[in-house]
Short mmCIF file of C-alpha atoms and ligand atoms in Angstrom, two decimals:
data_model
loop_
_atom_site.label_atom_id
_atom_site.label_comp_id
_atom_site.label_asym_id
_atom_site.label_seq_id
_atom_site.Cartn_x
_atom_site.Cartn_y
_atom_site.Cartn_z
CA UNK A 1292 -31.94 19.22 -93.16
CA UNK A 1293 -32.52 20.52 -96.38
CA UNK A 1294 -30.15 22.91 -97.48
CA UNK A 1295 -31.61 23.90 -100.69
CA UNK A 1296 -31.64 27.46 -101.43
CA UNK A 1297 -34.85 27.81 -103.85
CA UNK A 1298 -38.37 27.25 -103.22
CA UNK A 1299 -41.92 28.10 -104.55
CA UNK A 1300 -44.15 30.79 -103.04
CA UNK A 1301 -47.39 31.05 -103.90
CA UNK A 1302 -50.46 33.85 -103.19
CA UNK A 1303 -53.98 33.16 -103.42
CA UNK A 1304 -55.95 36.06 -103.84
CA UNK A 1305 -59.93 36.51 -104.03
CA UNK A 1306 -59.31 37.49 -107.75
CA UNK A 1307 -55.64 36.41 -108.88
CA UNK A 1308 -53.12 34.21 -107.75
CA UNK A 1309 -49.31 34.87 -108.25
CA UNK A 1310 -46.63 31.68 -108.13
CA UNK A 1311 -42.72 32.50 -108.34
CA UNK A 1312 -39.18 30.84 -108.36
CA UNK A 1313 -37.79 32.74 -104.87
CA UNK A 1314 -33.99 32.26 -103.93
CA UNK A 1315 -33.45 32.25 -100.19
CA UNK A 1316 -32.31 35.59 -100.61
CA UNK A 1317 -35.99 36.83 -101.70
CA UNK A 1318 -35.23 37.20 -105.28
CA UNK A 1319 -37.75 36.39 -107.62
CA UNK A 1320 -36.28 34.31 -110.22
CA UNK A 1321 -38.99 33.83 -112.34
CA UNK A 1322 -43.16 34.74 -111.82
CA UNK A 1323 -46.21 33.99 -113.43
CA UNK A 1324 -50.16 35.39 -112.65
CA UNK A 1325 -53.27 33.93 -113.13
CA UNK A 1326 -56.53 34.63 -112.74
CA UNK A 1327 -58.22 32.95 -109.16
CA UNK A 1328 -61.64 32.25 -110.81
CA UNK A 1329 -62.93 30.34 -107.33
CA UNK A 1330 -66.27 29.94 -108.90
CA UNK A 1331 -65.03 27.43 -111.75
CA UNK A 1332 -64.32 24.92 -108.77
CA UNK A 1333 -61.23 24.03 -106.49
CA UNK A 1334 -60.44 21.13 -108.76
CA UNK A 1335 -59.85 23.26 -112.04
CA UNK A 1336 -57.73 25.89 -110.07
CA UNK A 1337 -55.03 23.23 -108.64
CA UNK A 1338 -55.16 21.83 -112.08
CA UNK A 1339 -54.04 25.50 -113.28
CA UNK A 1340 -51.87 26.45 -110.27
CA UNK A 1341 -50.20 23.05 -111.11
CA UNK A 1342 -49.10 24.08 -114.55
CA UNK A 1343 -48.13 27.35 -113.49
CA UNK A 1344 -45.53 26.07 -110.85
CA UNK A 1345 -44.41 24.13 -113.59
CA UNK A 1346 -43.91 27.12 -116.21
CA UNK A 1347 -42.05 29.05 -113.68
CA UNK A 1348 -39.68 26.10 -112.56
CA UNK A 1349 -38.75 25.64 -116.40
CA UNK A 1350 -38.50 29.45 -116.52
CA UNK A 1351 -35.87 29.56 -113.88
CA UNK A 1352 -34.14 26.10 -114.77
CA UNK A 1353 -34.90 24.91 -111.58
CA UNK A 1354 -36.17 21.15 -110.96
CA UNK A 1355 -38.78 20.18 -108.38
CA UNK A 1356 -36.08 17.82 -106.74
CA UNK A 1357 -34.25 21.09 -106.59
CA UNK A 1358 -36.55 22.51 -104.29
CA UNK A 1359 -36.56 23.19 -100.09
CA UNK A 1360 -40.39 23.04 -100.94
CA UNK A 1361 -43.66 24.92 -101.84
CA UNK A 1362 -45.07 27.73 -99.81
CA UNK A 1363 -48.58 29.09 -99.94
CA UNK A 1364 -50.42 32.17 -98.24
CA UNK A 1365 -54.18 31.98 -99.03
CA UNK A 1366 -56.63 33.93 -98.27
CA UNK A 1367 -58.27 32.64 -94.99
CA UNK A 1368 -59.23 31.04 -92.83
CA UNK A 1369 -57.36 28.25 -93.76
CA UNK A 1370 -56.29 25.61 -91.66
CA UNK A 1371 -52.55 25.11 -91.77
CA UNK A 1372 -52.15 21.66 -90.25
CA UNK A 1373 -54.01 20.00 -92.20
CA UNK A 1374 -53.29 22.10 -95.83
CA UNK A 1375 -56.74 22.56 -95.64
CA UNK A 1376 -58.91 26.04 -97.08
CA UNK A 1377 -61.48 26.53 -95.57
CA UNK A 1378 -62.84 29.99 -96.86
CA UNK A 1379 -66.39 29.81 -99.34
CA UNK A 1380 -66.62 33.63 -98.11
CA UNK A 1381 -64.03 35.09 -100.50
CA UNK A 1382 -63.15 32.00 -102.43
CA UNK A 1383 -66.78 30.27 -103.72
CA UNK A 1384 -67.42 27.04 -103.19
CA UNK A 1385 -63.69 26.69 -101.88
CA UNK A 1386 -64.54 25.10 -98.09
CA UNK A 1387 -62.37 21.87 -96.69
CA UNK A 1388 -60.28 21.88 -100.23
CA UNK A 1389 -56.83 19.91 -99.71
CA UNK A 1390 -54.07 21.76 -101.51
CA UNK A 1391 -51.15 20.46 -100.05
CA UNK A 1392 -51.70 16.65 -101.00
CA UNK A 1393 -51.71 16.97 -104.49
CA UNK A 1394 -49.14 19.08 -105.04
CA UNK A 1395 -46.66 17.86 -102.99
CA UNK A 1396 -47.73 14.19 -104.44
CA UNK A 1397 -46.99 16.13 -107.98
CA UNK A 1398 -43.71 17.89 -107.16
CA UNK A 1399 -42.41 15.36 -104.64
CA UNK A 1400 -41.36 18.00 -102.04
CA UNK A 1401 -42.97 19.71 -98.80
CA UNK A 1402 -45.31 21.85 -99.18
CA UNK A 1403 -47.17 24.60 -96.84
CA UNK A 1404 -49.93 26.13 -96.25
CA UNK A 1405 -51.12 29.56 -94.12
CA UNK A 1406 -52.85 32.49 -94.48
CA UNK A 1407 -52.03 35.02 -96.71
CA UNK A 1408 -51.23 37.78 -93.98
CA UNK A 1409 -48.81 35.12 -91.87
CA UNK A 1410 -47.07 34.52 -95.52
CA UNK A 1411 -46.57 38.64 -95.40
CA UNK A 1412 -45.38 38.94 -92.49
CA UNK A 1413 -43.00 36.48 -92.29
CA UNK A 1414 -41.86 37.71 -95.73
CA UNK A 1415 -41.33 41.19 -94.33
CA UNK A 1416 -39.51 39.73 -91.12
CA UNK A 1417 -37.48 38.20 -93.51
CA UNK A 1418 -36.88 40.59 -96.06
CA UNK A 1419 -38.63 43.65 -95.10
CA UNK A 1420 -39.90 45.91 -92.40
CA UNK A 1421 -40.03 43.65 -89.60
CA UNK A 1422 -36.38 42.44 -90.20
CA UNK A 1423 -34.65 42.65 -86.60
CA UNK A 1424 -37.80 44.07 -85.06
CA UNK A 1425 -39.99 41.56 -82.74
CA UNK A 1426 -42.84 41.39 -81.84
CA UNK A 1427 -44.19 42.82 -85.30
CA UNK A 1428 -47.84 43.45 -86.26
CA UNK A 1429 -49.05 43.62 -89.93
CA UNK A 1430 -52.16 44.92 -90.97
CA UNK A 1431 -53.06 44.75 -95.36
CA UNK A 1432 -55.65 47.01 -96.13
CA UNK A 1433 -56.59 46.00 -99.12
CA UNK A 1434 -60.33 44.75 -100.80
CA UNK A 1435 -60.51 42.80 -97.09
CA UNK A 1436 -58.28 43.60 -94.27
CA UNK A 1437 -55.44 40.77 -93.20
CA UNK A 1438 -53.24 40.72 -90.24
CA UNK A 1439 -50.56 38.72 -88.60
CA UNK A 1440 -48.54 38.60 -85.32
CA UNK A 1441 -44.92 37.32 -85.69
CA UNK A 1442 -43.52 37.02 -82.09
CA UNK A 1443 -39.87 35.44 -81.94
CA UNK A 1444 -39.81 34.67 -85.28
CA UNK A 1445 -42.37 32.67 -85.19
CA UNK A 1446 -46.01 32.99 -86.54
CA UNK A 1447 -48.32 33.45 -83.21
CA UNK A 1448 -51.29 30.96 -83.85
CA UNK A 1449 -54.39 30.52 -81.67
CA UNK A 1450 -56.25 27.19 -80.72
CA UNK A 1451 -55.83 24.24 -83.52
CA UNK A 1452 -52.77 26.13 -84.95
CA UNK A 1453 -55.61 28.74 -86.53
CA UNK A 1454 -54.82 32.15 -87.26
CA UNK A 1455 -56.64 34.50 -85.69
CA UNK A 1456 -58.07 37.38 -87.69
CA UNK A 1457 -57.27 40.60 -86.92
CA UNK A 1458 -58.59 42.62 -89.68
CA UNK A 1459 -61.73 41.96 -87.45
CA UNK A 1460 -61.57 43.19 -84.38
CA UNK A 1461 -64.37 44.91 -83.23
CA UNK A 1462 -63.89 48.82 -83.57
CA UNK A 1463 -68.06 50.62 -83.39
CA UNK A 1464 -70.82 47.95 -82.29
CA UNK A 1465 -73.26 50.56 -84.25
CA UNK A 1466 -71.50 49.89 -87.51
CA UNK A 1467 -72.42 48.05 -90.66
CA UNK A 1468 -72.68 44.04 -90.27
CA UNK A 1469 -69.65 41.83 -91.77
CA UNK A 1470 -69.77 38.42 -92.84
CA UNK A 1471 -67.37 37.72 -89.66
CA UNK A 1472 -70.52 37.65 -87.38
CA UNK A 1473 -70.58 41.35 -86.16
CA UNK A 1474 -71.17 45.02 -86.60
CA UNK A 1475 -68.66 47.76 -87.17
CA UNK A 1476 -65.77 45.22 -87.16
CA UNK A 1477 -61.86 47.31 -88.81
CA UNK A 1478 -62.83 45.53 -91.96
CA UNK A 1479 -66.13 46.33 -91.97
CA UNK A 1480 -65.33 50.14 -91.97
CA UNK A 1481 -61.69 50.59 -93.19
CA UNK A 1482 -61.45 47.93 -96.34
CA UNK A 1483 -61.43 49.08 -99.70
CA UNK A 1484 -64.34 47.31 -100.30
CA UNK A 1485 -66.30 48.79 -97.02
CA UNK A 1486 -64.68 52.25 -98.29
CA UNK A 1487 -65.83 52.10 -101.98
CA UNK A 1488 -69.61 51.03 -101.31
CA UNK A 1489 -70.10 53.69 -99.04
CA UNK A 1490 -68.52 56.13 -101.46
CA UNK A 1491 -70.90 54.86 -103.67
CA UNK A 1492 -73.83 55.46 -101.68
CA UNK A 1493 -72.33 58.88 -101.87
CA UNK A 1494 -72.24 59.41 -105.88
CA UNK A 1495 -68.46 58.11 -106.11
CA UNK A 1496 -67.25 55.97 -108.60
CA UNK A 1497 -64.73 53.79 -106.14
CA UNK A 1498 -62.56 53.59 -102.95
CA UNK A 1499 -59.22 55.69 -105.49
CA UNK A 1500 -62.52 58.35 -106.01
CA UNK A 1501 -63.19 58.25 -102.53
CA UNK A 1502 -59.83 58.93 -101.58
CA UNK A 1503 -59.22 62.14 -104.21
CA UNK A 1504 -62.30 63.17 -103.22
CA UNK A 1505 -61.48 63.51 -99.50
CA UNK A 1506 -58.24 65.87 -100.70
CA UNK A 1507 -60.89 67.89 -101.99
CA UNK A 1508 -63.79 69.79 -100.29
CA UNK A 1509 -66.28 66.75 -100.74
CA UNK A 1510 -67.58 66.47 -97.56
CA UNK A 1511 -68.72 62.82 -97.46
CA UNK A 1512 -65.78 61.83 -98.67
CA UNK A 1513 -63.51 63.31 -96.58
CA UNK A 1514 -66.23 61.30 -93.39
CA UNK A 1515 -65.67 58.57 -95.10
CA UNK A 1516 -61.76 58.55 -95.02
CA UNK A 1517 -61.90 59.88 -91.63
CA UNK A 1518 -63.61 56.67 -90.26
CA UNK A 1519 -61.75 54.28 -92.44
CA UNK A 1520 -58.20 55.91 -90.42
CA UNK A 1521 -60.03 56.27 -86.65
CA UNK A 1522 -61.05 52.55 -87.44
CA UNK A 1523 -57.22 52.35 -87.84
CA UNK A 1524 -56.33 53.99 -85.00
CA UNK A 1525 -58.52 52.53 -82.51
CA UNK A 1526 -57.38 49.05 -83.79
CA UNK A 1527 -53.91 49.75 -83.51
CA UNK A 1528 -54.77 50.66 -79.93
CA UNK A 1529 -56.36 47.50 -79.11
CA UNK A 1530 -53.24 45.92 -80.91
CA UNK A 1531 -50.87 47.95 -79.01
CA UNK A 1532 -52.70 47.27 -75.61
CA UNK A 1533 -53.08 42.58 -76.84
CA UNK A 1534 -49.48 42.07 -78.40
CA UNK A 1535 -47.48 45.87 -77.48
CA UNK A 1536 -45.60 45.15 -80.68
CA UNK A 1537 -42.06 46.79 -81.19
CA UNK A 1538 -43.35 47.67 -84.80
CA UNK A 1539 -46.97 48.08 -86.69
CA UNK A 1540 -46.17 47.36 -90.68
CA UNK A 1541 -48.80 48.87 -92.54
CA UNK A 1542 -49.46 47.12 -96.14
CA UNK A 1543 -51.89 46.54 -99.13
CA UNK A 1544 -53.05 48.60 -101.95
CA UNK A 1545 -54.51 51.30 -99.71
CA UNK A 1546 -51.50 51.73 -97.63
CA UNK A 1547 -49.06 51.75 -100.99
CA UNK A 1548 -51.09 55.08 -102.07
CA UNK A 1549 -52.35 56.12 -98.62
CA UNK A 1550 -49.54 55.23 -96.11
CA UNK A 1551 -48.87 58.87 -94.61
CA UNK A 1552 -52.42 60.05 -94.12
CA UNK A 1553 -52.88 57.07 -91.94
CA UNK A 1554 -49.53 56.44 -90.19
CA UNK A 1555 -50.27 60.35 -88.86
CA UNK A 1556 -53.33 59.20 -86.99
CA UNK A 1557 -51.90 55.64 -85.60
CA UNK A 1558 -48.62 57.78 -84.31
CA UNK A 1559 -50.93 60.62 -82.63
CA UNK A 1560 -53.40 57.98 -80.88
CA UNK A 1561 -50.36 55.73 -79.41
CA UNK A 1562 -48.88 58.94 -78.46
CA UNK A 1563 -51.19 59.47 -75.61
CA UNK A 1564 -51.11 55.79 -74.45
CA UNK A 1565 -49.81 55.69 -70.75
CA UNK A 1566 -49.13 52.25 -70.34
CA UNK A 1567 -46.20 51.25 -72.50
CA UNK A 1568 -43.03 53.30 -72.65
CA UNK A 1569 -43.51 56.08 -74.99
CA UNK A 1570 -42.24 55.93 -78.75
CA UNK A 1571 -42.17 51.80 -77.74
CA UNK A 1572 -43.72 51.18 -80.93
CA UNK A 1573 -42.98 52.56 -84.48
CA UNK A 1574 -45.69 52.12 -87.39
CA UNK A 1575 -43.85 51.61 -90.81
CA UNK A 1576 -44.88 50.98 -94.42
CA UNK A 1577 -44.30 47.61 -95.75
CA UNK A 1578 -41.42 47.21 -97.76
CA UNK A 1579 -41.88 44.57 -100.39
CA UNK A 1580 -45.25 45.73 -101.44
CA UNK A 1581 -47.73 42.97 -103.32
CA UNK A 1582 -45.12 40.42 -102.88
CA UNK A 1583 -44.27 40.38 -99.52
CA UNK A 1584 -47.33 37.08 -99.46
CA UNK A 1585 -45.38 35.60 -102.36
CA UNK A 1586 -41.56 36.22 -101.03
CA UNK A 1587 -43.27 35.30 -97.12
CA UNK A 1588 -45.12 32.23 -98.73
CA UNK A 1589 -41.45 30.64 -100.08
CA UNK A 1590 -39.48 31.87 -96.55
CA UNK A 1591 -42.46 28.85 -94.87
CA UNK A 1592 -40.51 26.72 -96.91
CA UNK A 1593 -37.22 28.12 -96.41
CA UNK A 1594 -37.39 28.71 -92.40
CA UNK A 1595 -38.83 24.68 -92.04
CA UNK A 1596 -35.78 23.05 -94.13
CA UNK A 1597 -33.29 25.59 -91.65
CA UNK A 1598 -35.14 24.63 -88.23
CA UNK A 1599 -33.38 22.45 -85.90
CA UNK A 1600 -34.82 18.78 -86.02
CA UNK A 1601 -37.20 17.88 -83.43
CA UNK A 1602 -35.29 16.58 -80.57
CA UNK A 1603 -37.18 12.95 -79.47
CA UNK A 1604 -37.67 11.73 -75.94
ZN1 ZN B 1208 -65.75 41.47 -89.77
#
């Protein structure tokens, strides 16, 4: 067992990707941020996200040997088992790109690799939110929509070890088609990305426009939000009625600004469920904000060196 009490967590992002120095008690030693830029190539990112694990281990004195290993939630799908990213949809050109060879062949330690929303989650299990709750559900709402299941402390996976994407379950089969492979899918109507273009459609700037807008008297904005939180509500039902999790953990840029307006809707709509004990499940804010992927990315690291060895036959 490796006792070590630091490790690296990383986040990969669609546009920037933040490494840090995490203690096992979630502090961030030291950080650094750099831009993703997926369309200069795979190749030239490691080669970046290399040095930049190196400038925050010399920041925080800390030596790769040092380390219980490197963590990394990335943007999916990715496939975990095999450290391998599989996602030219958000990351260009990034499909079948092996991250964990090279760097743990550079740093000498383990490294890991899942998506971005499992590295939240477990990060507010761990630190967070979700911290003696189980099961717990987390949905981002951010430019995409993530999610993650964490059932006995353990991310739930589906077939191959894959991680199964919640931000697109299927909510109105009339609505606007997502690159997922169908129409009216949570993301497709309640991202910041699906909320800003049709604001724009509308005359408005961007999704924050949208959003002041709708506290106004602007009547398309105010549809606009509405649809974005009944996508939310109706997912949470389908969530509620697949996993019955003891807590929903909201997170993401849209939920750090926008938290209330749509924890009122998810409470009233699981209110009137009849088949789970009422008030069974609580929906919460997420606690450690943008870095719950970076803090959640360093715990992979931390909760592999603590498990028990694998007992052979
Ligand atoms: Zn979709």
């Amino acid at each position: 067992m490796n006792a070590s009490h630091k490790a690296v967590g990383i986040d990969i992002g669609g546009t920037k990707i933040a490494v840090a120095a995490v203690d096992s008690r979630g502090t961030r030693v030291a950080r650094a941020t750099l831009a993703t830029e997926a369309d200069q190539g795979f190749p030239r990112a490691l080669e970046r996200l290399s040095t930049a694990i190196s400038d925050v281990l010399r920041t925080a004195c800390w030596a790769p040997a040092d380390l219980a290993g490197i963590g990394i939630g990335c943007t999916g799908p990715v496939d975990p088992r095999r450290g391998l990213i599989n996602n030219p949809y958000t990351l260009a050109g990034w499909d079948r790109c092996d991250i964990v060879t090279p760097l743990r062949e550079r740093f000498g330690c383990p490294v890991f690799l899942e998506n971005d929303a499992d590295a939240a989650a477990v990060g507010e299990c761990a630190f967070g939110a979700g911290r003696g709750i189980d099961p717990v559900v987390l949905l981002t709402f951010g430019t995409g929509i993530g999610g993650a299941a964490i059932v006995r402390g353990e991310i739930y996976r589906g077939v191959n070890g894959e991680h199964p994407e919640i931000g697109h379950l299927p909510i109105a089969s009339d609505g606007p088609q997502c690159y997922c492979g169908t129409r009216g899918c949570l993301e497709s109507l309640a991202s910041g990305t699906a909320i800003g273009e049709v604001g724009q459609a509308a005359g408005l700037a961007d999704t924050p426009a949208v959003f002041l807008a709708a506290q106004g008297d602007d009547p398309h904005a105010r549809e606009i939000v509405a649809r974005a939180i009944d996508a939310a509500a109706t997912a949470a039902w389908t969530l509620c009625h697949t996993f019955l999790p003891q807590r929903i953990i909201l997170g993401g840029g849209i939920m750090e600004n926008h938290f209330h307006l749509f924890a009122r809707a998810l409470r009233d709509r699981l209110a009137a469920a009849t088949q789970f004990t009422r008030g069974a499940v609580s929906v919460e804010p997420a606690a450690l904000g943008n870095d719950a992927g970076l803090v959640g990315a360093a715990c992979l690291a931390f909760n592999e060196a603590n498990r028990p060895p694998a007992r052979t036959p």
